GROMACS .gro file of C-alpha atoms in nm:
model
  236
    1ALA     CA    1  10.784  12.336   7.692
    2LEU     CA    2  10.934  12.003   7.578
    3ILE     CA    3  11.031  11.916   7.935
    4CYS     CA    4  10.683  12.000   8.064
    5ALA     CA    5  10.520  11.803   7.783
    6ALA     CA    6  10.724  11.494   7.873
    7VAL     CA    7  10.634  11.536   8.239
    8ASP     CA    8  10.265  11.566   8.150
    9SER     CA    9  10.302  11.227   7.980
   10ARG     CA   10  10.472  11.098   8.297
   11ASP     CA   11  10.778  11.009   8.087
   12LEU     CA   12  11.055  11.104   8.325
   13ARG     CA   13  11.332  10.962   8.109
   14VAL     CA   14  11.237  11.180   7.813
   15ALA     CA   15  11.198  11.482   8.041
   16GLU     CA   16  11.549  11.424   8.180
   17SER     CA   17  11.682  11.387   7.827
   18TRP     CA   18  11.541  11.726   7.723
   19PHE     CA   19  11.674  11.876   8.047
   20ASP     CA   20  12.023  11.745   7.962
   21ARG     CA   21  12.004  11.872   7.604
   22ALA     CA   22  11.898  12.217   7.717
   23THR     CA   23  12.180  12.257   7.968
   24ASN     CA   24  12.437  12.113   7.728
   25ALA     CA   25  12.328  12.376   7.475
   26GLY     CA   26  12.379  12.646   7.737
   27VAL     CA   27  12.008  12.697   7.800
   28GLU     CA   28  11.905  12.677   8.164
   29PRO     CA   29  11.547  12.549   8.212
   30ASP     CA   30  11.340  12.791   8.416
   31GLU     CA   31  11.195  12.729   8.764
   32VAL     CA   32  10.866  12.608   8.618
   33ALA     CA   33  11.042  12.330   8.427
   34ARG     CA   34  11.256  12.245   8.730
   35SER     CA   35  10.953  12.224   8.961
   36TYR     CA   36  10.768  12.018   8.703
   37ILE     CA   37  11.040  11.755   8.671
   38VAL     CA   38  11.094  11.732   9.048
   39SER     CA   39  10.719  11.689   9.097
   40CYS     CA   40  10.714  11.411   8.837
   41ALA     CA   41  11.003  11.228   9.007
   42VAL     CA   42  10.823  11.246   9.339
   43GLN     CA   43  10.493  11.123   9.196
   44LEU     CA   44  10.676  10.828   9.038
   45ARG     CA   45  10.864  10.767   9.366
   46ASP     CA   46  11.193  10.789   9.174
   47ALA     CA   47  11.453  10.900   9.430
   48SER     CA   48  11.741  10.810   9.194
   49ALA     CA   49  11.609  11.058   8.936
   50LEU     CA   50  11.610  11.330   9.200
   51GLU     CA   51  11.969  11.245   9.286
   52ARG     CA   52  12.071  11.266   8.919
   53LEU     CA   53  11.898  11.601   8.876
   54ASN     CA   54  12.072  11.732   9.184
   55LYS     CA   55  12.420  11.613   9.083
   56ARG     CA   56  12.402  11.701   8.716
   57HIS     CA   57  12.205  12.021   8.721
   58GLY     CA   58  12.196  12.143   9.079
   59VAL     CA   59  11.821  12.098   9.105
   60SER     CA   60  11.742  12.164   9.471
   61THR     CA   61  11.647  11.864   9.681
   62GLU     CA   62  11.531  12.096   9.958
   63THR     CA   63  11.186  12.118   9.805
   64VAL     CA   64  10.867  12.024   9.983
   65ALA     CA   65  10.811  11.749   9.727
   66PHE     CA   66  11.151  11.593   9.794
   67ARG     CA   67  11.102  11.603  10.170
   68VAL     CA   68  10.767  11.428  10.125
   69LEU     CA   69  10.940  11.153   9.928
   70VAL     CA   70  11.209  11.109  10.194
   71ASP     CA   71  10.948  11.104  10.472
   72GLU     CA   72  10.748  10.839  10.288
   73ALA     CA   73  11.058  10.623  10.240
   74ALA     CA   74  11.147  10.654  10.608
   75ALA     CA   75  10.788  10.574  10.711
   76LYS     CA   76  10.792  10.259  10.496
   77ALA     CA   77  11.124  10.152  10.646
   78PHE     CA   78  10.999  10.198  11.003
   79ASP     CA   79  10.672  10.022  10.916
   80GLY     CA   80  10.867   9.723  10.787
   81MET     CA   81  11.089   9.697  11.095
   82ILE     CA   82  10.796   9.734  11.336
   83ARG     CA   83  10.583   9.477  11.154
   84ASN     CA   84  10.864   9.223  11.132
   85ALA     CA   85  10.936   9.255  11.504
   86ALA     CA   86  10.566   9.230  11.592
   87LYS     CA   87  10.513   8.922  11.372
   88THR     CA   88  10.794   8.737  11.546
   89GLY     CA   89  10.662   8.832  11.888
   90ASP     CA   90  10.959   9.060  11.955
   91LEU     CA   91  10.758   9.329  12.133
   92GLN     CA   92  11.064   9.489  12.287
   93ASN     CA   93  11.213   9.577  11.949
   94ALA     CA   94  10.872   9.661  11.805
   95LYS     CA   95  10.825   9.917  12.082
   96ARG     CA   96  11.178  10.049  12.028
   97TRP     CA   97  11.122  10.105  11.656
   98MET     CA   98  10.786  10.265  11.728
   99MET     CA   99  10.944  10.510  11.972
  100GLN     CA  100  11.226  10.593  11.731
  101ALA     CA  101  10.979  10.657  11.449
  102GLN     CA  102  10.773  10.890  11.664
  103ALA     CA  103  11.088  11.067  11.789
  104ALA     CA  104  11.173  11.132  11.423
  105GLY     CA  105  10.829  11.280  11.369
  106ILE     CA  106  10.708  10.980  11.168
  107GLU     CA  107  10.376  10.821  11.256
  108PRO     CA  108  10.367  10.451  11.161
  109SER     CA  109  10.068  10.348  10.956
  110GLY     CA  110   9.745  10.234  11.116
  111ALA     CA  111   9.794   9.886  10.973
  112THR     CA  112  10.135   9.861  11.140
  113GLN     CA  113   9.991   9.972  11.472
  114LEU     CA  114   9.718   9.711  11.433
  115GLY     CA  115   9.997   9.454  11.403
  116LEU     CA  116  10.143   9.582  11.729
  117ILE     CA  117   9.806   9.553  11.901
  118ASP     CA  118   9.772   9.196  11.780
  119ALA     CA  119  10.124   9.115  11.899
  120ALA     CA  120  10.051   9.258  12.243
  121LEU     CA  121   9.737   9.051  12.270
  122ARG     CA  122   9.913   8.734  12.156
  123LYS     CA  123  10.244   8.778  12.335
  124GLU     CA  124  10.477   8.485  12.280
  125ASN     CA  125  10.200   8.292  12.103
  126THR     CA  126  10.015   8.224  12.426
  127THR     CA  127   9.646   8.260  12.506
  128VAL     CA  128   9.734   8.405  12.845
  129VAL     CA  129   9.672   8.777  12.825
  130GLU     CA  130   9.771   8.995  13.117
  131ALA     CA  131   9.615   9.327  13.218
  132SER     CA  132   9.935   9.506  13.113
  133ASP     CA  133   9.907   9.353  12.765
  134LEU     CA  134   9.549   9.478  12.732
  135ALA     CA  135   9.654   9.824  12.851
  136THR     CA  136   9.934   9.831  12.592
  137ALA     CA  137   9.698   9.711  12.321
  138GLN     CA  138   9.444   9.978  12.419
  139LYS     CA  139   9.711  10.250  12.403
  140TRP     CA  140   9.831  10.143  12.060
  141TYR     CA  141   9.476  10.113  11.931
  142GLU     CA  142   9.401  10.470  12.039
  143MET     CA  143   9.720  10.584  11.865
  144ALA     CA  144   9.617  10.402  11.547
  145VAL     CA  145   9.276  10.570  11.551
  146GLN     CA  146   9.442  10.909  11.600
  147ALA     CA  147   9.657  10.832  11.295
  148GLY     CA  148   9.337  10.794  11.093
  149PHE     CA  149   9.310  10.414  11.099
  150GLN     CA  150   8.953  10.285  11.108
  151LEU     CA  151   8.811   9.936  11.128
  152GLY     CA  152   8.478   9.856  10.968
  153VAL     CA  153   8.220   9.593  11.059
  154SER     CA  154   8.386   9.316  10.858
  155ALA     CA  155   8.732   9.381  11.009
  156PHE     CA  156   8.599   9.386  11.366
  157SER     CA  157   8.394   9.073  11.297
  158HIS     CA  158   8.698   8.892  11.157
  159LEU     CA  159   8.917   8.982  11.456
  160ILE     CA  160   8.648   8.883  11.708
  161GLU     CA  161   8.560   8.553  11.541
  162ASP     CA  162   8.926   8.454  11.499
  163ALA     CA  163   8.992   8.513  11.868
  164ALA     CA  164   8.672   8.332  11.971
  165ASP     CA  165   8.759   8.029  11.755
  166ALA     CA  166   9.103   8.015  11.917
  167GLY     CA  167   8.952   8.034  12.266
  168GLU     CA  168   9.119   8.372  12.327
  169LEU     CA  169   8.825   8.518  12.519
  170LEU     CA  170   9.006   8.827  12.647
  171VAL     CA  171   9.128   8.909  12.298
  172ALA     CA  172   8.777   8.861  12.159
  173ASP     CA  173   8.639   9.082  12.435
  174PHE     CA  174   8.898   9.351  12.359
  175TRP     CA  175   8.782   9.382  11.998
  176PHE     CA  176   8.416   9.340  12.095
  177GLN     CA  177   8.440   9.633  12.338
  178GLN     CA  178   8.625   9.848  12.082
  179ALA     CA  179   8.353   9.784  11.825
  180ILE     CA  180   8.076   9.869  12.069
  181SER     CA  181   8.250  10.185  12.192
  182GLU     CA  182   8.277  10.305  11.831
  183GLY     CA  183   7.911  10.240  11.763
  184VAL     CA  184   7.976   9.953  11.523
  185VAL     CA  185   7.672   9.725  11.504
  186LEU     CA  186   7.799   9.369  11.478
  187SER     CA  187   7.598   9.086  11.331
  188THR     CA  188   7.392   8.831  11.520
  189GLU     CA  189   7.634   8.564  11.399
  190VAL     CA  190   7.926   8.737  11.573
  191LEU     CA  191   7.731   8.760  11.899
  192SER     CA  192   7.633   8.395  11.875
  193LYS     CA  193   7.995   8.298  11.811
  194LEU     CA  194   8.108   8.486  12.122
  195VAL     CA  195   7.840   8.337  12.345
  196ASP     CA  196   7.910   7.988  12.210
  197SER     CA  197   8.288   8.021  12.256
  198ALA     CA  198   8.250   8.128  12.620
  199ALA     CA  199   7.986   7.862  12.691
  200LYS     CA  200   8.202   7.580  12.549
  201ARG     CA  201   8.481   7.678  12.784
  202GLY     CA  202   8.257   7.691  13.090
  203GLU     CA  203   8.272   8.071  13.110
  204LEU     CA  204   7.901   8.125  13.179
  205ALA     CA  205   7.946   8.472  13.331
  206THR     CA  206   8.137   8.584  13.021
  207ALA     CA  207   7.872   8.437  12.790
  208VAL     CA  208   7.597   8.622  12.976
  209MET     CA  209   7.800   8.944  12.981
  210TRP     CA  210   7.852   8.932  12.604
  211PHE     CA  211   7.486   8.856  12.548
  212GLN     CA  212   7.379   9.155  12.759
  213HIS     CA  213   7.635   9.389  12.599
  214GLY     CA  214   7.527   9.272  12.256
  215VAL     CA  215   7.160   9.345  12.323
  216THR     CA  216   7.251   9.687  12.465
  217ALA     CA  217   7.455   9.752  12.148
  218ARG     CA  218   7.147   9.680  11.932
  219ILE     CA  219   7.261   9.335  11.818
  220LYS     CA  220   6.952   9.120  11.775
  221PRO     CA  221   6.997   8.768  11.917
  222ASN     CA  222   6.836   8.482  11.726
  223GLY     CA  223   6.730   8.129  11.811
  224VAL     CA  224   7.089   8.001  11.796
  225THR     CA  225   7.205   8.269  12.041
  226PHE     CA  226   6.924   8.195  12.289
  227ASN     CA  227   6.968   7.816  12.264
  228THR     CA  228   7.341   7.845  12.320
  229LEU     CA  229   7.289   8.055  12.629
  230ILE     CA  230   7.011   7.832  12.765
  231ASN     CA  231   7.224   7.519  12.717
  232ALA     CA  232   7.517   7.687  12.892
  233VAL     CA  233   7.299   7.780  13.189
  234ALA     CA  234   7.156   7.426  13.204
  235LYS     CA  235   7.503   7.269  13.209
  236ASN     CA  236   7.609   7.497  13.492
   0.00000   0.00000   0.00000
């Protein structure tokens, strides 16, 4: 009862202390108390406490709760290695860590896979994006979605506008198409930004394509959007 009370208060140190006192007095805590303290250690992400309980008192570490803790630690480790590789443009190692994680039955987080997508689209910090890069990015994006990762309107808008500002038209188009395919209704400002970015770079066909796709996707163009497109047509 004292062990369970300490666990209810999320005071693992006190719970361990009562566990020690009980065993030292020749009283073995029952399975309820053992499960309680293991559950508390897992909730507090305290792997060292689980090790102590195992060594001192033979508390089984083959519990579902312990395996969850180990899996989470492994997932975080893989996430860190994949993200670091992706951030430095080391796609080869990022892919390798991704494959090793999946081989171990660990699915990297959606945020980590988003980092991989971004790395594929911005390989070696260049604005030149090849078809193979887009295919890789598409594959990883689909994997991220399957893992439960979802982007909202603001996230899509941010990704599209960042790419448009940097003149990365293919990257902007990648995220624009993903948003449309998922039924995300982007703002008029995002559409105007896309049209303007393409027009400034002499990509009239791209500007028109985005305008048409935007209208089809229920994005309402405004005066700025129309004027940008008209000026682009006039210049060409």
